[in-house]
XYZ file of C-alpha atoms in Angstrom:
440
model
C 56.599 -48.585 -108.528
C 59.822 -47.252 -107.901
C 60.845 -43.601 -106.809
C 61.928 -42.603 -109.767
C 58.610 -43.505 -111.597
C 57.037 -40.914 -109.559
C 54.023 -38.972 -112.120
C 54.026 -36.244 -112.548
C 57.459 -35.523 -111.363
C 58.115 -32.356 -113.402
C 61.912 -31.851 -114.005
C 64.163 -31.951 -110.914
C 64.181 -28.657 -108.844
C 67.303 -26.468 -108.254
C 67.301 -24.718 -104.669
C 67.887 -21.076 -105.989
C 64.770 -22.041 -108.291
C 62.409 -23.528 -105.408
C 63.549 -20.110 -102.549
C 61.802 -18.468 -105.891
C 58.732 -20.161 -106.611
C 58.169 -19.716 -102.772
C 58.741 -16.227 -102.536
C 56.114 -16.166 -105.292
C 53.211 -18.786 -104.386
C 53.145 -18.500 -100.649
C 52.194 -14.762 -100.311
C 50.022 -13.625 -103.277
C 49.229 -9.405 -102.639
C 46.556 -7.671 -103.236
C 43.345 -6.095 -102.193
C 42.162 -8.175 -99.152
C 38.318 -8.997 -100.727
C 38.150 -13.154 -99.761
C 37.328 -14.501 -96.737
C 37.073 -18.670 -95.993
C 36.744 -21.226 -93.086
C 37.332 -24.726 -93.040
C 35.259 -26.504 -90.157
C 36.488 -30.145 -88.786
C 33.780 -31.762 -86.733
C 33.497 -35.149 -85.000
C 31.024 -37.304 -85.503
C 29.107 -38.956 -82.814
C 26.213 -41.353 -82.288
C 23.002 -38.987 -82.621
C 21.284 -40.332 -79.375
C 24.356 -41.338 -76.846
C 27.431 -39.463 -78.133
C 29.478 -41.497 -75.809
C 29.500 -44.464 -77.711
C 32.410 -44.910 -80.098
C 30.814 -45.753 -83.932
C 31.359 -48.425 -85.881
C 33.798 -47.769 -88.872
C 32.107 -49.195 -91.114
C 28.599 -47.391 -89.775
C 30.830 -43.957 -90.663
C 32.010 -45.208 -93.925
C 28.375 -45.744 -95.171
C 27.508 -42.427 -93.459
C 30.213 -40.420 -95.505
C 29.506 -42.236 -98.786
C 25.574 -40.985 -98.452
C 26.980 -36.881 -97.939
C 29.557 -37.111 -101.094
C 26.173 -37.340 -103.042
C 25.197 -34.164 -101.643
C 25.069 -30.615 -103.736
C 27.212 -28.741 -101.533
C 29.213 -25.222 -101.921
C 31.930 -26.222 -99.777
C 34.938 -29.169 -100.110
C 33.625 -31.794 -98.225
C 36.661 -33.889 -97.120
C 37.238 -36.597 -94.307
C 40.512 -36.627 -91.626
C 42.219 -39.424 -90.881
C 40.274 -40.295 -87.510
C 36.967 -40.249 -89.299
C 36.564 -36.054 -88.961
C 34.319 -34.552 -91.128
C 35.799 -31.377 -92.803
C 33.957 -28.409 -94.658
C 35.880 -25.920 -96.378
C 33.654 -22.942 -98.045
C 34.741 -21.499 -101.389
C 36.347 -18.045 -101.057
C 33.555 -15.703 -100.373
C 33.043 -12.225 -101.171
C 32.161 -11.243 -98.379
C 31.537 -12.769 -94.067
C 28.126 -13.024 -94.822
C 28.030 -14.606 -98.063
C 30.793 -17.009 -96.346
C 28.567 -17.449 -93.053
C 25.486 -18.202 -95.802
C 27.155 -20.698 -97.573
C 28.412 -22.341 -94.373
C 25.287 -22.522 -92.499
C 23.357 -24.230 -95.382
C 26.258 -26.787 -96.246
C 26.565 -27.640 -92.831
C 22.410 -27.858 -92.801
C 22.226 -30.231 -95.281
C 25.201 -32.531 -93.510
C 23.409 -32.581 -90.388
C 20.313 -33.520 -91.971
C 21.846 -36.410 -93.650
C 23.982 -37.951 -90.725
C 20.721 -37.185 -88.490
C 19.192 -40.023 -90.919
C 21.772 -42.320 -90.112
C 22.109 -41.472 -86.460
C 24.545 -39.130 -86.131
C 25.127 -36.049 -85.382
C 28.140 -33.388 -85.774
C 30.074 -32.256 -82.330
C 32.243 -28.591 -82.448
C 35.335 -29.708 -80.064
C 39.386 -29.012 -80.124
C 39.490 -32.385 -79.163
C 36.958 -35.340 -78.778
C 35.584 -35.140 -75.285
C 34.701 -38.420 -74.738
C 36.159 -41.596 -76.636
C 39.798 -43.496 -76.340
C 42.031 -43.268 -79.382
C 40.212 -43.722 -82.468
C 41.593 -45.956 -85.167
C 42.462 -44.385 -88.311
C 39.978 -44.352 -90.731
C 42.203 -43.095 -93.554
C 44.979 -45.752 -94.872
C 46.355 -44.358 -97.572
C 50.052 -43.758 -98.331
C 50.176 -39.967 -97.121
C 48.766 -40.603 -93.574
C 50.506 -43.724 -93.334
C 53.931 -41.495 -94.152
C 52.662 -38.796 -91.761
C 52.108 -41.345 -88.966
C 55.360 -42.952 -89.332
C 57.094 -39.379 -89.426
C 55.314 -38.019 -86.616
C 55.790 -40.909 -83.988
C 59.504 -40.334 -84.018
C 58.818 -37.653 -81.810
C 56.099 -38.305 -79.609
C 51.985 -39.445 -79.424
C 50.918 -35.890 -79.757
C 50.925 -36.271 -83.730
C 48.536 -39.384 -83.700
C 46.411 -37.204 -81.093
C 46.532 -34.480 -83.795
C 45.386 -36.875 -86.847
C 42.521 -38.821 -85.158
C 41.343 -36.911 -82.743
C 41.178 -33.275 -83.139
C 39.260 -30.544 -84.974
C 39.350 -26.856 -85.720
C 37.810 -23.693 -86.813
C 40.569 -22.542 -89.783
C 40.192 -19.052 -90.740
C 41.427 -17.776 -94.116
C 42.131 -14.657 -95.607
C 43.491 -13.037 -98.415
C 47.542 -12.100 -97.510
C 47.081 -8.239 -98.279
C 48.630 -5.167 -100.066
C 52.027 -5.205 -101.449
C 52.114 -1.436 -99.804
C 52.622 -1.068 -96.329
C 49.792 -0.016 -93.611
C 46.870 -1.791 -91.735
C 46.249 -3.806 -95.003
C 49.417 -4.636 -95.866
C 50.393 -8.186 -96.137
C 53.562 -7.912 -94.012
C 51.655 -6.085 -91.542
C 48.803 -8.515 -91.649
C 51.011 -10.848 -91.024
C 52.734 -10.478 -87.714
C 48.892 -9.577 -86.626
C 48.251 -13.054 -87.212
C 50.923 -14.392 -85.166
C 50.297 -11.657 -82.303
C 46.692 -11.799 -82.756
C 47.019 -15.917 -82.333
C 47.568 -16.712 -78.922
C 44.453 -14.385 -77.945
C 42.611 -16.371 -80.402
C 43.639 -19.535 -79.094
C 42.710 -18.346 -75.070
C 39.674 -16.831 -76.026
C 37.991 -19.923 -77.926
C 39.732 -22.230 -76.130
C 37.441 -25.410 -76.385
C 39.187 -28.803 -75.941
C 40.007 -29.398 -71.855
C 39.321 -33.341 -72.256
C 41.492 -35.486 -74.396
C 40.522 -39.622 -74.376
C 38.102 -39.072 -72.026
C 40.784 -37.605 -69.488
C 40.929 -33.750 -68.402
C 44.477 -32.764 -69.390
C 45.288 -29.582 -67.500
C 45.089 -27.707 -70.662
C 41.983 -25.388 -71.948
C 42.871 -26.206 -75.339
C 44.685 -29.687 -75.335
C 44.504 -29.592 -79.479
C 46.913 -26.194 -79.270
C 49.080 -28.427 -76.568
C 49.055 -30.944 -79.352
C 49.956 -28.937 -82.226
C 52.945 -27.214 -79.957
C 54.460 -30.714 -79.095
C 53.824 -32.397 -83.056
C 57.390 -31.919 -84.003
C 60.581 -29.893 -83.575
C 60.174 -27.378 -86.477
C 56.885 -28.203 -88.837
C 54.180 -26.404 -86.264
C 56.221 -23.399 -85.739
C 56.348 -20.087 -86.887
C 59.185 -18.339 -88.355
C 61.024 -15.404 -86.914
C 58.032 -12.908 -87.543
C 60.147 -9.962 -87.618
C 61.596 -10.888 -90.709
C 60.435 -9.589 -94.512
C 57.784 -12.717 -94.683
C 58.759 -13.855 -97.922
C 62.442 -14.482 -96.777
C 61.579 -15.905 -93.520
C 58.736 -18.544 -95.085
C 60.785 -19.672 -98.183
C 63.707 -20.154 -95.644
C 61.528 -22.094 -92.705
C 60.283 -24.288 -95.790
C 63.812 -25.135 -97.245
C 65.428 -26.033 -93.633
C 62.093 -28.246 -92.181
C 62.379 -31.729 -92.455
C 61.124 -33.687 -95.677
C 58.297 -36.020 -94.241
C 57.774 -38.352 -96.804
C 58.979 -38.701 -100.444
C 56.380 -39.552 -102.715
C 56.264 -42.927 -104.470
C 53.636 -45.108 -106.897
C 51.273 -47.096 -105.336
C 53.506 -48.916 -102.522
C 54.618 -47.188 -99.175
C 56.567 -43.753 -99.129
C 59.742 -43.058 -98.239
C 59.965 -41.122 -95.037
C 63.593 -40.205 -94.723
C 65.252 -39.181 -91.248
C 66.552 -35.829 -90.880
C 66.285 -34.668 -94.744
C 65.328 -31.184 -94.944
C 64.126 -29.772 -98.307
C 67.297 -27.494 -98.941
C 69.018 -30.785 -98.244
C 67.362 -32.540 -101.156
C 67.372 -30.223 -103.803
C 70.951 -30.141 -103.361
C 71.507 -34.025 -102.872
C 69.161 -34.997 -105.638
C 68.750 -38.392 -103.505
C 66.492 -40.121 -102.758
C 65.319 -38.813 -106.447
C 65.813 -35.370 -107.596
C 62.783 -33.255 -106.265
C 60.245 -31.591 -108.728
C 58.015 -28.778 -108.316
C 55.171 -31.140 -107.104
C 57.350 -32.509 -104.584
C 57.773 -28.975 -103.359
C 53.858 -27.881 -103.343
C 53.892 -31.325 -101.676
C 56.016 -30.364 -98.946
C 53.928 -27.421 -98.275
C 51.235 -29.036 -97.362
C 52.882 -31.119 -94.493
C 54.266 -27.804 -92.472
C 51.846 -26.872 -89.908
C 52.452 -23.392 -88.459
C 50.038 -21.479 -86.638
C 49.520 -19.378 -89.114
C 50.378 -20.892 -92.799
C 50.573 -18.842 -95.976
C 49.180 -20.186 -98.896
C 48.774 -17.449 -101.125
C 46.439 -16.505 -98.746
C 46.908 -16.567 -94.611
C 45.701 -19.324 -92.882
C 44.991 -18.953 -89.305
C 44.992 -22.589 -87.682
C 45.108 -22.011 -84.234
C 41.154 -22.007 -83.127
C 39.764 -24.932 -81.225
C 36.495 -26.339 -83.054
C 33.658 -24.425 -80.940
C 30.174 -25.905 -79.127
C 26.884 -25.542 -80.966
C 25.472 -25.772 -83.912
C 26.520 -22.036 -85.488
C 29.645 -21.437 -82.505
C 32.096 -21.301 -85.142
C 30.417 -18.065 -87.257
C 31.928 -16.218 -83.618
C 35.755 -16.871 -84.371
C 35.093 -16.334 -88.141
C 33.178 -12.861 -87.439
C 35.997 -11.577 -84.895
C 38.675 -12.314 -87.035
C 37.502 -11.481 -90.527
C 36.529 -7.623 -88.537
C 39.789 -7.752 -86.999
C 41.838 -8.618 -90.163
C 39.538 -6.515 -92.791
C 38.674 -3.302 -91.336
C 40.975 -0.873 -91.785
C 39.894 0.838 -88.853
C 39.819 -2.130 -86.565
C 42.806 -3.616 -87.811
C 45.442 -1.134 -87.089
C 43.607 -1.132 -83.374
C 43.736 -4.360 -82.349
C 47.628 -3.935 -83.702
C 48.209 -1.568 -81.314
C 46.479 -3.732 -78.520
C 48.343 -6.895 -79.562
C 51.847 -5.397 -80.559
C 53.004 -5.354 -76.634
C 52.470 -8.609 -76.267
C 55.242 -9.354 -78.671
C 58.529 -10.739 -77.106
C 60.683 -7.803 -76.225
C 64.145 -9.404 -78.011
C 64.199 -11.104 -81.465
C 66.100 -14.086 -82.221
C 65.960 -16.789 -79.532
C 65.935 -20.900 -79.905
C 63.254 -22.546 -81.445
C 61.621 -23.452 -78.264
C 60.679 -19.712 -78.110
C 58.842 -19.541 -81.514
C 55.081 -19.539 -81.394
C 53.642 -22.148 -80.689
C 55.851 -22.783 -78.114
C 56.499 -19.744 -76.279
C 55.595 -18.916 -72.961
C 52.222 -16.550 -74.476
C 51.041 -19.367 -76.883
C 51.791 -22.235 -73.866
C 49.795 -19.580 -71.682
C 47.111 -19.294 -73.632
C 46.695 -22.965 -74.072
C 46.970 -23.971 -70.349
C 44.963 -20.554 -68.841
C 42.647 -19.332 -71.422
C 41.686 -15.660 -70.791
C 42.605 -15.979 -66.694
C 45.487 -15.159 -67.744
C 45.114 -11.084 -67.553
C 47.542 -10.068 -70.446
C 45.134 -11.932 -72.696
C 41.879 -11.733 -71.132
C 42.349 -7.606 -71.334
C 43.810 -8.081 -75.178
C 40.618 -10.346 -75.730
C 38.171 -7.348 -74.440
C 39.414 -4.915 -76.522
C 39.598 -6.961 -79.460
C 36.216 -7.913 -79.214
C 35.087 -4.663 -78.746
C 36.834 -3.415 -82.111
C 35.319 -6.291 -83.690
C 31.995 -5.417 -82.345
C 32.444 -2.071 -83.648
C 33.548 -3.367 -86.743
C 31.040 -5.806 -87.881
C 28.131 -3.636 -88.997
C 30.868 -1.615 -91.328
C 31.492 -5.088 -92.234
C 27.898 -5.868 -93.705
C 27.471 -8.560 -90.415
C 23.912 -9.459 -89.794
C 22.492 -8.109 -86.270
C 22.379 -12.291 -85.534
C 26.057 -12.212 -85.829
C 27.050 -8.903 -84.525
C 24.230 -10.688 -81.109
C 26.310 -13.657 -81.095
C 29.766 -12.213 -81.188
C 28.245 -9.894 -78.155
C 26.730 -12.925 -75.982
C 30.066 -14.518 -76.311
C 31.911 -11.712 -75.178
C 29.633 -10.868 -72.242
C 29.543 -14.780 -71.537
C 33.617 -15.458 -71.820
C 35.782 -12.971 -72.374
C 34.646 -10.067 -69.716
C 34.307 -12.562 -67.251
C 37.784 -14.337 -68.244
C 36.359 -17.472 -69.693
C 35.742 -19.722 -72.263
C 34.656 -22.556 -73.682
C 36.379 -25.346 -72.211
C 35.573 -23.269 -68.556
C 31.784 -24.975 -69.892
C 30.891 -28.064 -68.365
C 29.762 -30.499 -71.225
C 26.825 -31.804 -71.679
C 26.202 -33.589 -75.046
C 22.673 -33.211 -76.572
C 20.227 -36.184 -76.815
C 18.522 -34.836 -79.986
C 20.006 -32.372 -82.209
C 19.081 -28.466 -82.399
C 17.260 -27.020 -85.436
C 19.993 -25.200 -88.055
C 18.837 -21.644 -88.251
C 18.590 -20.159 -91.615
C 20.031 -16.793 -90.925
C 23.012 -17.743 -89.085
C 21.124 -16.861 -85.620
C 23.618 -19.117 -82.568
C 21.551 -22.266 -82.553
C 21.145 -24.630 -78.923
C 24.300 -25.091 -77.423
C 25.403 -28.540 -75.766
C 26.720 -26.590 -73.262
C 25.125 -25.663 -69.903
């Protein structure tokens, strides 16, 4: 099918029209009153995790748990990652509730198949993986991203995440406010990233970094993982990061995608080659930019390793949400975070999270670095303080606790663990108590 058969294409796109619509559908204000995660998990042999698994073992696997009555999106990445991404919740708990039964009734399934779910930044023990996904987007993104490197294969097959998502905030300014909320996220991130650092192994090979996914994500591409200039109005600085990033793939029928070189979006609204670009090529585009923290009407905070254990992820999700939603806690934790800011603005792209020297930090030294272990304490202790006010079950406010007297006083965490994988899996708690880790 050729390009400009495209359906539905929509009319073509002027660039004063699209710097609107993304003023508009990236940041949507109001009351923060949603919170949502979106888990990625490997998925192992149940018995000897070691042991790559078939692809057509996982295929069967995946078909069985699409049959299954779940809350959240169940969806698959391109390495054969299982992804679960709740439904906005009302509240953490009702979010850590939904969660914890989803992910209950996955493990169950895969457990009768022989498999089992592992919480890593990165897969800690097999080679590459193939993909598992061939379909024209991935194949696109695959040929776009190896123009600059191997991290962005590394990214697509073999890495996972705890995603973190909440609503943008108030129009007004103040702790709730969404500009506010977000340059928290981006000074709040590279604490995040230290603190739950969880991926020290990638292909089987210790890389030098705590979190080798963050590495990954840092080194994808020259502009698509970073962040704009966060001291500008956010709607200004997003819409005009979007318009200048490079166009990874243009969408066509059922045959291979385009994936022009150097075409940024501005570029081809104005051009109107290859085809003139439509609204759903712009939502398109969207989707492929992969900041640290992404604004989709709501924030989304990608910058958390996948965490050990059955229930480790509820720890980032409880921190955060307490961090983010508290009014209280929220203009706190600015105050702790705010010096870590970089003391001049402007700079070249190099120095944009996630490639500054805080965010490179963070990923290579975890919380021994002392700027961010000390930002780390205090933040957990404001979450801590938080929670209850929050409506957090004395299970979570216990975990978020054990984790803090386990890592982040002492200036550790996760990937400081030595890993050893489970032989049979732990039993899913019901009230979202921290089940067996496969940690010692």
């Amino acid at each position: 099918m050729p390009l400009s058969d495209v359906p539905d294409s929509g009319g073509p796109l002027a660039e004063d029209e699209a710097e609107d619509l993304l003023r508009c559908i990236c940041f949507k204000t109001g009351p923060p009153r949603t919170v949502g995660v979106e888990l990625e998990w490997f998925v192992h042999d149940l018995h000897v995790p070691q042991l790559p698994v078939a692809t057509d073992r996982l295929r069967t696997a995946f078909g069985g748990l699409r049959t299954l009555p779940l809350r959240s999106a169940l969806t698959f990445e391109p390495g054969g990652q299982l992804e679960l991404s709740s439904p906005p919740a009302a509240s953490l708990m009702e979010c850590v509730t939904t969660v914890s039964a989803d992910l209950a009734a996955v493990r169950t399934a895969l457990a009768a198949s022989g498999l089992t779910l592992t919480g890593s930044g990165t897969d800690p023990w097999h080679p590459p993986r193939d993909r598992l996904l061939c379909e024209p987007r991935y194949d696109a993104m695959e040929t776009f991203l190896d123009r600059t490197g191997p991290a962005g294969r590394a990214m697509m097959r073999d890495s996972a995440s705890v995603q973190v998502c909440l609503d943008a905030g108030h129009e007004e300014p103040g702790p709730l406010g969404f500009e506010r909320r977000w340059r928290l996220a981006h000074l709040l991130g590279p604490v995040l990233v230290a603190a739950f650092a969880n991926s020290p192994v990638l292909h089987g090979k210790p890389s030098g970094l705590r979190s080798t996914r963050q590495g990954l994500w840092a080194d994808l591409d020259p502009v698509r993982s970073l962040a704009p200039d966060i001291r500008l109005e956010p709607r200004a600085a997003y819409a005009a990061h979007a318009l200048d990033a490079p166009v990874m793939c243009v969408r066509g029928g059922d045959g291979a995608w385009l994936v022009p070189e150097g075409l940024t979006l501005r570029e081809w609204l104005r051009s109107g080659g290859p085809r003139p670009a439509t609204r759903a090529d712009l939502d398109y585009h969207l989707t492929t930019l992969f900041p640290p923290v992404r604004p989709r009407g709501h924030l989304e905070l990608r910058m958390i390793d996948a965490q050990p254990g059955e229930d480790g992820w509820i720890v980032p999700l409880a921190v955060t949400a307490a961090l983010f939603d508290d009014p209280e806690a929220a203009e706190a934790a600015y105050r702790v975070v705010e010096p870590l800011a970089p003391a001049a603005p402007g700079g070249a792209p190099h120095d944009a999270p996630p490639r500054d020297a805080l965010w490179r930090s963070a990923a290579r030294d975890g919380l021994t670095a002392p700027p961010l272990r000390d930002a780390a304490d205090a933040c957990f202790a404001l979450a801590l303080d938080a929670l209850p006010r929050r409506g957090a079950t004395a299970a979570v406010v216990d975990a978020v606790a054990a984790f803090r007297e386990r890592h982040v006083a002492p200036g550790r965490c996760p990937a400081d663990d030595p890993y050893t994988p489970a032989t049979t899996p732990a039993t899913v708690p019901e009230t979202g108590t921290p089940g067996k880790d496969v940690r010692t």
